[in-house]
GROMACS .gro file of C-alpha atoms in nm:
model
  308
    1MET     CA    1  -0.006  -0.003  -0.002
    2ILE     CA    2   0.288   0.241   0.110
    3PHE     CA    3   0.455   0.143  -0.213
    4LEU     CA    4   0.141   0.208  -0.451
    5VAL     CA    5   0.096   0.568  -0.280
    6ALA     CA    6   0.476   0.640  -0.334
    7ALA     CA    7   0.451   0.530  -0.706
    8LEU     CA    8   0.116   0.756  -0.751
    9VAL     CA    9   0.310   1.049  -0.569
   10GLY     CA   10   0.610   0.994  -0.791
   11LEU     CA   11   0.412   0.972  -1.118
   12GLY     CA   12   0.217   1.298  -1.007
   13ILE     CA   13   0.551   1.460  -0.958
   14VAL     CA   14   0.668   1.339  -1.316
   15LEU     CA   15   0.348   1.455  -1.477
   16VAL     CA   16   0.389   1.787  -1.316
   17PHE     CA   17   0.733   1.828  -1.440
   18ILE     CA   18   0.621   1.696  -1.805
   19GLY     CA   19   0.340   1.963  -1.790
   20LEU     CA   20   0.553   2.245  -1.689
   21ALA     CA   21   0.829   2.150  -1.968
   22ALA     CA   22   0.557   2.097  -2.227
   23PRO     CA   23   0.519   2.390  -2.471
   24ASP     CA   24   0.217   2.612  -2.446
   25PRO     CA   25  -0.033   2.524  -2.716
   26SER     CA   26  -0.074   2.868  -2.831
   27ASP     CA   27   0.290   2.920  -2.860
   28THR     CA   28   0.293   2.806  -3.236
   29ILE     CA   29   0.009   3.042  -3.325
   30GLN     CA   30   0.191   3.314  -3.152
   31GLU     CA   31   0.506   3.242  -3.292
   32ARG     CA   32   0.331   3.252  -3.649
   33LEU     CA   33   0.172   3.599  -3.545
   34LEU     CA   34   0.511   3.744  -3.425
   35GLU     CA   35   0.687   3.635  -3.741
   36TYR     CA   36   0.432   3.795  -3.971
   37SER     CA   37   0.409   4.122  -3.765
   38GLY     CA   38   0.811   4.129  -3.732
   39ARG     CA   39   0.766   4.206  -3.354
   40GLU     CA   40   0.917   4.059  -3.060
   41THR     CA   41   0.620   4.101  -2.835
   42PRO     CA   42   0.230   4.053  -2.930
   43VAL     CA   43   0.030   4.361  -3.045
   44THR     CA   44  -0.252   4.436  -2.769
   45LEU     CA   45  -0.576   4.595  -2.873
   46GLU     CA   46  -0.487   4.921  -2.695
   47GLU     CA   47  -0.177   4.931  -2.901
   48ILE     CA   48  -0.353   4.899  -3.205
   49GLU     CA   49  -0.619   5.174  -3.103
   50LEU     CA   50  -0.339   5.403  -3.000
   51SER     CA   51  -0.186   5.353  -3.357
   52ILE     CA   52  -0.448   5.500  -3.519
   53PRO     CA   53  -0.403   5.897  -3.560
   54PHE     CA   54  -0.594   6.120  -3.328
   55THR     CA   55  -0.805   6.254  -3.602
   56GLN     CA   56  -0.942   5.917  -3.716
   57ARG     CA   57  -1.008   5.808  -3.326
   58ILE     CA   58  -1.157   6.135  -3.202
   59ILE     CA   59  -1.247   6.423  -3.468
   60VAL     CA   60  -1.377   6.197  -3.742
   61PRO     CA   61  -1.633   6.002  -3.526
   62MET     CA   62  -1.758   6.344  -3.383
   63VAL     CA   63  -1.766   6.486  -3.710
   64ARG     CA   64  -1.980   6.197  -3.830
   65SER     CA   65  -2.204   6.215  -3.556
   66VAL     CA   66  -2.279   6.574  -3.579
   67ALA     CA   67  -2.307   6.529  -3.951
   68ASP     CA   68  -2.584   6.262  -3.900
   69PHE     CA   69  -2.768   6.506  -3.679
   70ILE     CA   70  -2.741   6.794  -3.934
   71THR     CA   71  -2.869   6.577  -4.246
   72ARG     CA   72  -3.201   6.538  -4.070
   73PHE     CA   73  -3.256   6.916  -4.078
   74THR     CA   74  -3.064   7.041  -4.387
   75PRO     CA   75  -3.229   7.097  -4.705
   76ALA     CA   76  -3.140   6.849  -4.993
   77GLN     CA   77  -3.046   7.142  -5.191
   78THR     CA   78  -2.793   7.265  -4.973
   79LEU     CA   79  -2.624   6.932  -4.915
   80GLU     CA   80  -2.634   6.894  -5.306
   81SER     CA   81  -2.442   7.241  -5.330
   82THR     CA   82  -2.195   7.156  -5.081
   83ARG     CA   83  -2.125   6.816  -5.238
   84HIS     CA   84  -2.076   7.001  -5.575
   85LYS     CA   85  -1.816   7.248  -5.411
   86LEU     CA   86  -1.646   6.961  -5.250
   87GLU     CA   87  -1.603   6.797  -5.595
   88LEU     CA   88  -1.466   7.117  -5.751
   89ALA     CA   89  -1.209   7.148  -5.481
   90GLY     CA   90  -1.115   6.772  -5.547
   91ASN     CA   91  -1.243   6.677  -5.197
   92PRO     CA   92  -0.896   6.648  -5.044
   93TYR     CA   93  -1.011   6.455  -4.722
   94ASN     CA   94  -1.298   6.260  -4.878
   95TRP     CA   95  -1.574   6.430  -4.688
   96SER     CA   96  -1.924   6.405  -4.757
   97ALA     CA   97  -2.134   6.698  -4.780
   98ALA     CA   98  -2.307   6.652  -4.419
   99GLU     CA   99  -1.950   6.582  -4.260
  100PHE     CA  100  -1.812   6.899  -4.405
  101MET     CA  101  -2.122   7.114  -4.254
  102GLY     CA  102  -2.066   6.925  -3.938
  103PHE     CA  103  -1.713   7.014  -3.927
  104ARG     CA  104  -1.805   7.391  -3.976
  105LEU     CA  105  -2.056   7.380  -3.677
  106ILE     CA  106  -1.787   7.219  -3.468
  107ALA     CA  107  -1.552   7.476  -3.539
  108ALA     CA  108  -1.789   7.747  -3.480
  109VAL     CA  109  -1.883   7.599  -3.133
  110LEU     CA  110  -1.518   7.521  -3.044
  111LEU     CA  111  -1.398   7.870  -3.146
  112ALA     CA  112  -1.680   8.057  -2.973
  113GLY     CA  113  -1.646   7.842  -2.642
  114LEU     CA  114  -1.261   7.918  -2.662
  115PHE     CA  115  -1.297   8.292  -2.686
  116PHE     CA  116  -1.592   8.294  -2.436
  117LEU     CA  117  -1.372   8.098  -2.175
  118LEU     CA  118  -1.076   8.338  -2.252
  119PHE     CA  119  -1.276   8.660  -2.194
  120THR     CA  120  -1.434   8.489  -1.883
  121VAL     CA  121  -1.085   8.442  -1.734
  122LEU     CA  122  -0.971   8.800  -1.815
  123LYS     CA  123  -1.311   8.927  -1.639
  124ALA     CA  124  -1.416   9.110  -1.938
  125PRO     CA  125  -1.784   9.274  -1.937
  126MET     CA  126  -2.068   9.030  -2.032
  127SER     CA  127  -2.137   9.252  -2.348
  128ARG     CA  128  -1.770   9.237  -2.449
  129ARG     CA  129  -1.779   8.852  -2.390
  130LEU     CA  130  -2.073   8.799  -2.595
  131LEU     CA  131  -1.966   9.009  -2.889
  132PHE     CA  132  -1.636   8.847  -2.932
  133THR     CA  133  -1.795   8.491  -2.869
  134GLY     CA  134  -2.046   8.572  -3.163
  135LEU     CA  135  -1.763   8.707  -3.386
  136ALA     CA  136  -1.550   8.390  -3.321
  137GLY     CA  137  -1.829   8.147  -3.395
  138ALA     CA  138  -1.896   8.326  -3.719
  139THR     CA  139  -1.556   8.303  -3.798
  140GLY     CA  140  -1.535   7.946  -3.711
  141TYR     CA  141  -1.813   7.895  -3.938
  142LEU     CA  142  -1.717   8.085  -4.227
  143PHE     CA  143  -1.349   8.010  -4.259
  144PRO     CA  144  -1.393   7.636  -4.372
  145ALA     CA  145  -1.611   7.776  -4.655
  146LEU     CA  146  -1.328   8.033  -4.724
  147TRP     CA  147  -1.083   7.765  -4.733
  148LEU     CA  148  -1.292   7.537  -4.980
  149GLY     CA  149  -1.330   7.829  -5.202
  150SER     CA  150  -0.962   7.886  -5.215
  151LYS     CA  151  -0.903   7.526  -5.277
  152ILE     CA  152  -1.146   7.539  -5.566
  153ARG     CA  153  -0.972   7.840  -5.718
  154GLN     CA  154  -0.628   7.667  -5.679
  155ARG     CA  155  -0.735   7.345  -5.839
  156GLN     CA  156  -0.908   7.535  -6.126
  157ASP     CA  157  -0.592   7.740  -6.200
  158GLU     CA  158  -0.378   7.399  -6.181
  159ILE     CA  159  -0.600   7.263  -6.445
  160VAL     CA  160  -0.588   7.555  -6.670
  161LYS     CA  161  -0.196   7.553  -6.675
  162ALA     CA  162  -0.194   7.179  -6.709
  163LEU     CA  163  -0.449   7.162  -7.007
  164PRO     CA  164  -0.241   7.286  -7.312
  165ASP     CA  165   0.045   7.061  -7.215
  166ALA     CA  166  -0.199   6.776  -7.170
  167LEU     CA  167  -0.355   6.838  -7.505
  168ASP     CA  168   0.005   6.840  -7.677
  169LEU     CA  169   0.056   6.485  -7.541
  170LEU     CA  170  -0.287   6.382  -7.651
  171THR     CA  171  -0.230   6.509  -7.993
  172ILE     CA  172   0.098   6.333  -8.014
  173CYS     CA  173  -0.058   5.997  -7.900
  174VAL     CA  174  -0.350   5.998  -8.128
  175GLU     CA  175  -0.140   6.096  -8.437
  176ALA     CA  176   0.099   5.813  -8.322
  177GLY     CA  177  -0.192   5.558  -8.367
  178LEU     CA  178  -0.346   5.531  -8.003
  179GLY     CA  179  -0.692   5.563  -7.946
  180PHE     CA  180  -0.854   5.873  -7.749
  181ASP     CA  181  -0.896   5.662  -7.431
  182ALA     CA  182  -0.546   5.513  -7.443
  183ALA     CA  183  -0.391   5.876  -7.508
  184MET     CA  184  -0.578   5.980  -7.196
  185ASN     CA  185  -0.439   5.677  -6.998
  186LYS     CA  186  -0.073   5.820  -7.116
  187VAL     CA  187  -0.145   6.149  -6.960
  188VAL     CA  188  -0.248   5.976  -6.649
  189GLU     CA  189   0.074   5.792  -6.624
  190LYS     CA  190   0.286   6.087  -6.740
  191TRP     CA  191   0.150   6.350  -6.492
  192ASP     CA  192   0.023   6.359  -6.129
  193ASN     CA  193  -0.175   6.672  -6.113
  194ALA     CA  194  -0.566   6.764  -6.091
  195LEU     CA  195  -0.618   6.726  -6.468
  196ALA     CA  196  -0.452   6.379  -6.472
  197LEU     CA  197  -0.683   6.271  -6.170
  198GLU     CA  198  -0.987   6.393  -6.366
  199PHE     CA  199  -0.854   6.184  -6.675
  200ALA     CA  200  -0.815   5.882  -6.452
  201ARG     CA  201  -1.159   5.933  -6.317
  202VAL     CA  202  -1.305   5.952  -6.701
  203ILE     CA  203  -1.128   5.642  -6.778
  204GLN     CA  204  -1.254   5.445  -6.496
  205GLU     CA  205  -1.630   5.567  -6.564
  206ILE     CA  206  -1.586   5.450  -6.929
  207ARG     CA  207  -1.452   5.114  -6.801
  208LEU     CA  208  -1.737   5.067  -6.580
  209GLY     CA  209  -1.982   5.108  -6.906
  210LYS     CA  210  -2.061   5.472  -6.896
  211PRO     CA  211  -2.067   5.645  -7.239
  212ARG     CA  212  -1.756   5.857  -7.334
  213ARG     CA  213  -1.966   6.151  -7.378
  214GLU     CA  214  -2.143   6.121  -7.048
  215ALA     CA  215  -1.810   6.088  -6.889
  216LEU     CA  216  -1.651   6.378  -7.045
  217ARG     CA  217  -1.939   6.583  -6.945
  218ASN     CA  218  -1.918   6.483  -6.591
  219MET     CA  219  -1.565   6.590  -6.593
  220ALA     CA  220  -1.663   6.931  -6.721
  221ASP     CA  221  -1.923   6.966  -6.451
  222ARG     CA  222  -1.661   6.854  -6.176
  223THR     CA  223  -1.430   7.135  -6.280
  224GLU     CA  224  -1.632   7.422  -6.403
  225VAL     CA  225  -1.324   7.557  -6.602
  226ALA     CA  226  -1.411   7.704  -6.940
  227ASP     CA  227  -1.135   7.584  -7.129
  228VAL     CA  228  -1.212   7.212  -7.014
  229THR     CA  229  -1.587   7.280  -7.137
  230THR     CA  230  -1.472   7.383  -7.469
  231PHE     CA  231  -1.230   7.086  -7.508
  232VAL     CA  232  -1.494   6.860  -7.390
  233ALA     CA  233  -1.759   7.017  -7.643
  234ALA     CA  234  -1.503   6.981  -7.948
  235ILE     CA  235  -1.447   6.606  -7.868
  236ILE     CA  236  -1.776   6.535  -7.848
  237GLN     CA  237  -1.906   6.727  -8.155
  238ALA     CA  238  -1.618   6.549  -8.326
  239ASP     CA  239  -1.728   6.220  -8.210
  240GLN     CA  240  -2.064   6.284  -8.345
  241LEU     CA  241  -1.984   6.423  -8.678
  242GLY     CA  242  -1.698   6.178  -8.744
  243VAL     CA  243  -1.429   6.443  -8.771
  244SER     CA  244  -1.065   6.352  -8.715
  245ILE     CA  245  -0.985   6.364  -8.343
  246ALA     CA  246  -0.634   6.439  -8.392
  247GLN     CA  247  -0.721   6.745  -8.612
  248VAL     CA  248  -0.944   6.875  -8.338
  249LEU     CA  249  -0.691   6.814  -8.068
  250ARG     CA  250  -0.453   6.995  -8.282
  251ILE     CA  251  -0.666   7.300  -8.307
  252GLN     CA  252  -0.760   7.280  -7.932
  253SER     CA  253  -0.398   7.253  -7.829
  254ASP     CA  254  -0.332   7.579  -8.027
  255GLN     CA  255  -0.622   7.769  -7.895
  256MET     CA  256  -0.533   7.669  -7.543
  257ARG     CA  257  -0.180   7.804  -7.579
  258MET     CA  258  -0.301   8.129  -7.733
  259ARG     CA  259  -0.556   8.175  -7.427
  260ARG     CA  260  -0.269   8.108  -7.197
  261ARG     CA  261  -0.041   8.360  -7.358
  262GLN     CA  262  -0.342   8.616  -7.361
  263ARG     CA  263  -0.392   8.543  -6.985
  264ALA     CA  264  -0.020   8.603  -6.902
  265GLU     CA  265  -0.044   8.933  -7.101
  266GLU     CA  266  -0.372   9.038  -6.918
  267LYS     CA  267  -0.184   8.986  -6.593
  268ALA     CA  268   0.111   9.172  -6.711
  269HIS     CA  269  -0.100   9.463  -6.786
  270GLN     CA  270  -0.287   9.425  -6.443
  271ALA     CA  271   0.060   9.457  -6.253
  272PRO     CA  272   0.092   9.818  -6.233
  273VAL     CA  273  -0.254   9.854  -6.073
  274LYS     CA  274  -0.185   9.588  -5.821
  275MET     CA  275   0.156   9.722  -5.741
  276MET     CA  276  -0.025  10.086  -5.667
  277PHE     CA  277  -0.115   9.965  -5.326
  278PRO     CA  278   0.216   9.844  -5.176
  279LEU     CA  279   0.395  10.149  -5.333
  280VAL     CA  280   0.181  10.411  -5.188
  281PHE     CA  281   0.125  10.254  -4.828
  282PHE     CA  282   0.460  10.090  -4.789
  283ILE     CA  283   0.740  10.200  -5.015
  284PHE     CA  284   0.672  10.574  -5.046
  285PRO     CA  285   0.653  10.628  -4.657
  286THR     CA  286   0.981  10.467  -4.619
  287ILE     CA  287   1.145  10.673  -4.892
  288TRP     CA  288   0.997  11.013  -4.740
  289ILE     CA  289   1.120  10.901  -4.388
  290VAL     CA  290   1.465  10.836  -4.528
  291LEU     CA  291   1.483  11.136  -4.710
  292LEU     CA  292   1.310  11.400  -4.485
  293GLY     CA  293   1.389  11.220  -4.163
  294PRO     CA  294   1.746  11.388  -4.118
  295ALA     CA  295   1.605  11.732  -4.210
  296VAL     CA  296   1.312  11.742  -3.981
  297LEU     CA  297   1.557  11.623  -3.680
  298GLN     CA  298   1.791  11.924  -3.764
  299VAL     CA  299   1.496  12.145  -3.787
  300MET     CA  300   1.383  12.043  -3.444
  301GLU     CA  301   1.714  12.084  -3.299
  302LEU     CA  302   1.737  12.446  -3.433
  303GLY     CA  303   1.408  12.503  -3.257
  304VAL     CA  304   1.235  12.620  -3.580
  305LEU     CA  305   0.919  12.434  -3.513
  306GLY     CA  306   0.901  12.560  -3.154
  307ASN     CA  307   0.851  12.924  -3.277
  308PHE     CA  308   0.546  12.825  -3.454
   0.00000   0.00000   0.00000
């Protein structure tokens, strides 16, 4: 009996040592995860969450929640107008119309609250607090719209500058035997600008089954650039009438270059008028101070001005 108990105790001790020495069943899976991740320690859920940028963790969800609230009370026409403006600007942050309006509202509330807190700490009168709080809120609400307008103008100027060179490349490719769609693809491969992105979107819409005319008209609507509208109208008319696209592209290229030269001459003629303000208010006063400053000091030292 004692021998049996001793044998069982010894067997239990052996099994405990075997259990402690045996590898963890999850070690193989853990090793594979570490091998693929290239890290020495496993990644926790907290680390994964903290690796996401602050804007994606905090700002974007807050903007989306406000956007969902705004969508219920905003007219569809206002949302459509905002969406069109975002398209004109290239939508650099991939915002929807409701998200952009939510961002405007959040910016207004935050800026107004910041100024109200600031003037409260400074112990300013309540009238001054309300005045500057209202101005700050209006600024926070209007500034995103002003920023969007500047992005639209910047993108349209970029398209206008890139269009003549793109038409030259289109003309060369079409005259070399490529189709119009393949020539547009060459422009996309060659450059990385707003016009190339629009061409890429046109090609994508055509591949998805949309007619070329409709895809080109959509590009003209997304840019609202007069030169692009003229170019699209010429291509559609050439396609309908069976005119050589290469010849149309050559004519359009010459016209675009002539218009660019005319714009440069127009800006050159406007330069003297634009220089008038800095000359009168910044340069001329400095010149008068440099020229008349010593004379005025001498007159003051002689006491001539004191007699008057």
